XYZ file of C-alpha atoms in Angstrom:
223
model
C 163.990 114.775 118.901
C 167.147 116.911 118.539
C 170.456 115.316 117.662
C 172.056 115.474 121.097
C 169.024 113.895 122.766
C 168.837 111.239 120.036
C 172.474 110.300 120.657
C 172.009 110.071 124.420
C 168.794 108.057 124.143
C 170.347 105.695 121.601
C 173.583 105.336 123.570
C 172.011 104.595 126.954
C 169.496 102.157 125.429
C 172.341 100.369 123.655
C 174.390 100.263 126.862
C 171.491 98.758 128.827
C 170.933 96.079 126.185
C 174.652 95.262 126.053
C 175.034 94.843 129.820
C 171.924 92.659 130.057
C 173.080 90.418 127.188
C 176.559 90.114 128.708
C 174.992 88.912 131.975
C 172.566 86.560 130.211
C 174.860 84.599 127.869
C 177.076 82.891 130.533
C 173.970 81.498 132.235
C 173.568 79.124 129.278
C 176.852 77.394 130.171
C 176.525 76.979 133.945
C 175.080 73.443 133.875
C 175.717 70.302 131.857
C 172.462 68.718 130.774
C 169.063 70.031 131.816
C 169.455 73.159 133.980
C 167.158 73.881 136.954
C 164.085 75.966 136.274
C 165.447 79.026 138.078
C 168.430 79.160 135.737
C 166.299 79.024 132.599
C 163.757 81.542 133.849
C 166.450 83.909 135.147
C 168.304 84.009 131.835
C 165.039 84.438 129.944
C 164.004 87.306 132.216
C 167.338 89.050 131.681
C 167.022 88.406 127.965
C 163.522 89.902 127.881
C 164.802 93.070 129.553
C 167.735 93.175 127.124
C 165.374 92.891 124.174
C 163.262 95.737 125.548
C 166.367 97.911 125.677
C 167.322 96.755 122.166
C 163.895 97.855 120.957
C 164.581 101.335 122.335
C 168.022 101.306 120.715
C 166.751 100.556 117.210
C 164.061 103.225 117.615
C 166.614 105.750 118.830
C 168.954 104.913 115.954
C 166.208 105.724 113.454
C 165.708 109.103 115.120
C 169.460 109.722 115.117
C 169.697 109.111 111.376
C 166.652 111.315 110.849
C 168.329 114.132 112.805
C 171.736 113.851 111.142
C 170.709 113.072 107.559
C 166.976 113.446 106.873
C 167.481 112.357 103.257
C 168.633 108.950 104.546
C 165.712 108.429 106.904
C 164.494 105.564 104.707
C 167.513 103.383 105.522
C 167.095 104.196 109.209
C 163.525 102.986 108.826
C 164.701 99.688 107.333
C 167.134 99.200 110.214
C 164.422 100.002 112.736
C 161.878 97.646 111.120
C 164.361 94.757 110.933
C 165.478 95.365 114.512
C 161.885 95.448 115.716
C 161.114 92.197 113.874
C 164.194 90.564 115.434
C 163.076 91.630 118.909
C 159.542 90.291 118.390
C 160.719 86.941 116.988
C 163.193 86.469 119.837
C 160.565 87.392 122.434
C 158.251 84.748 120.970
C 161.065 82.201 121.256
C 161.647 83.202 124.865
C 157.943 82.851 125.601
C 157.852 79.339 124.139
C 160.836 78.301 126.249
C 159.504 79.850 129.474
C 156.062 78.304 128.967
C 157.526 74.844 128.461
C 159.699 75.109 131.561
C 156.822 76.336 133.730
C 154.439 73.647 132.469
C 156.872 70.742 132.934
C 157.215 69.107 136.369
C 160.889 68.174 135.881
C 163.972 70.034 134.632
C 164.289 70.268 130.848
C 166.763 71.868 128.493
C 164.505 74.106 126.390
C 167.257 74.676 123.801
C 166.720 71.012 122.828
C 163.217 70.142 124.021
C 161.318 73.130 122.616
C 161.727 72.407 118.923
C 159.627 75.401 117.850
C 162.418 77.788 118.780
C 165.171 76.232 116.632
C 164.463 78.241 113.513
C 163.249 81.339 115.361
C 166.491 81.695 117.326
C 168.536 80.366 114.433
C 167.935 80.996 110.737
C 165.106 83.537 111.091
C 166.890 85.462 113.813
C 170.132 85.477 111.841
C 168.376 86.817 108.753
C 166.621 89.639 110.612
C 169.684 90.608 112.629
C 171.802 90.550 109.480
C 169.432 92.950 107.690
C 169.405 95.259 110.721
C 173.193 95.350 110.926
C 173.654 95.830 107.195
C 171.155 98.700 107.152
C 172.782 100.234 110.232
C 176.207 100.037 108.618
C 174.946 101.633 105.414
C 173.159 104.427 107.298
C 176.297 105.236 109.283
C 178.429 105.184 106.155
C 176.123 107.597 104.320
C 175.502 110.034 107.178
C 178.758 109.763 109.175
C 176.529 109.809 112.247
C 179.054 107.650 114.133
C 182.737 106.744 113.652
C 183.543 104.782 110.509
C 184.525 101.634 112.447
C 180.977 101.226 113.749
C 179.586 100.948 110.236
C 182.329 98.629 109.019
C 182.005 96.330 112.032
C 178.238 96.218 111.479
C 178.862 94.940 107.934
C 181.173 92.213 109.283
C 178.599 91.091 111.853
C 175.876 91.152 109.194
C 177.945 88.833 106.993
C 178.501 86.459 109.917
C 174.764 86.353 110.615
C 173.928 85.708 106.970
C 176.464 82.855 106.956
C 174.435 81.062 109.654
C 171.075 81.193 107.853
C 171.559 77.691 106.293
C 172.169 76.192 109.769
C 168.587 74.874 109.702
C 169.887 71.964 107.580
C 172.367 70.744 110.219
C 170.346 69.162 112.996
C 169.523 70.195 116.537
C 172.511 69.296 118.698
C 173.597 72.396 120.680
C 177.121 70.976 120.967
C 177.489 71.165 117.162
C 178.746 74.617 116.163
C 176.623 74.963 113.023
C 173.430 73.178 114.139
C 170.063 74.932 113.982
C 170.405 75.564 117.718
C 174.186 75.114 117.897
C 176.494 77.130 120.096
C 177.846 78.936 117.066
C 174.441 79.776 115.607
C 172.977 81.110 118.844
C 175.250 81.598 121.867
C 178.352 82.767 120.006
C 176.410 85.271 117.940
C 174.746 86.509 121.114
C 178.086 86.987 122.849
C 179.612 88.820 119.876
C 176.527 91.020 119.558
C 176.566 91.951 123.239
C 180.148 93.212 123.186
C 179.597 94.989 119.877
C 176.605 96.752 121.422
C 178.781 97.738 124.371
C 181.348 99.321 122.047
C 178.563 100.995 120.061
C 177.052 102.489 123.206
C 180.366 103.994 124.306
C 180.943 105.477 120.851
C 177.412 106.893 120.674
C 177.530 108.436 124.145
C 180.928 109.992 123.419
C 179.566 111.469 120.204
C 176.710 113.079 122.169
C 179.232 115.389 123.864
C 180.282 116.796 120.516
C 176.846 116.866 118.880
C 175.676 120.340 117.839
C 172.367 121.707 118.937
C 169.709 121.667 116.278
C 168.747 125.044 114.900
C 165.463 125.505 116.844
C 167.100 124.575 120.150
C 170.161 126.735 119.483
C 167.905 129.695 118.719
C 166.069 129.283 122.008
C 169.378 129.163 123.910
C 170.533 132.472 122.392
C 167.410 134.388 123.348
């Protein structure tokens, strides 16, 4: 994959994930108490699509780092592996929630009722996302593949995620900011991530306009 294509693929995947996450997050705050099944399933469906786009983004980012700085491909690989693990863990959490809602004959709030997702969405998710963001920030800093602010902001978000790893010790009340499934541990991080992804996508797509052709492609164009 040449550099220009890698930037476009990464940028559009990131944009798709960002838009889907931005639509999904508010659906968690529409109802007080147990939401109707359609609300839960709709937000999970949007989230599943967002995670699919995020999977493409982390794969594209690895290819971008490989194109810009082949000697730093290893850190792009770490970012890609951590991002993939985060996607898989979150998809499992979504599957547990959807299955419980479908199997129950009355409305439930899966963020409370489905206890198996507390640590997956919370501490485990925060650890994996933190590693992904830290590796992404380091890769950008070493290769200058994207503007400096993208790498620095990734470090800040990584630190925030790492700060929420101990939330597993603070109960399971979503109204408590720092609970295992609290609005700070899950929803707030999701909202921050979605808008960061939106900014990242714009920056990546803008950089694609200025990206040089790789040598093999440039040679073909001059023939």
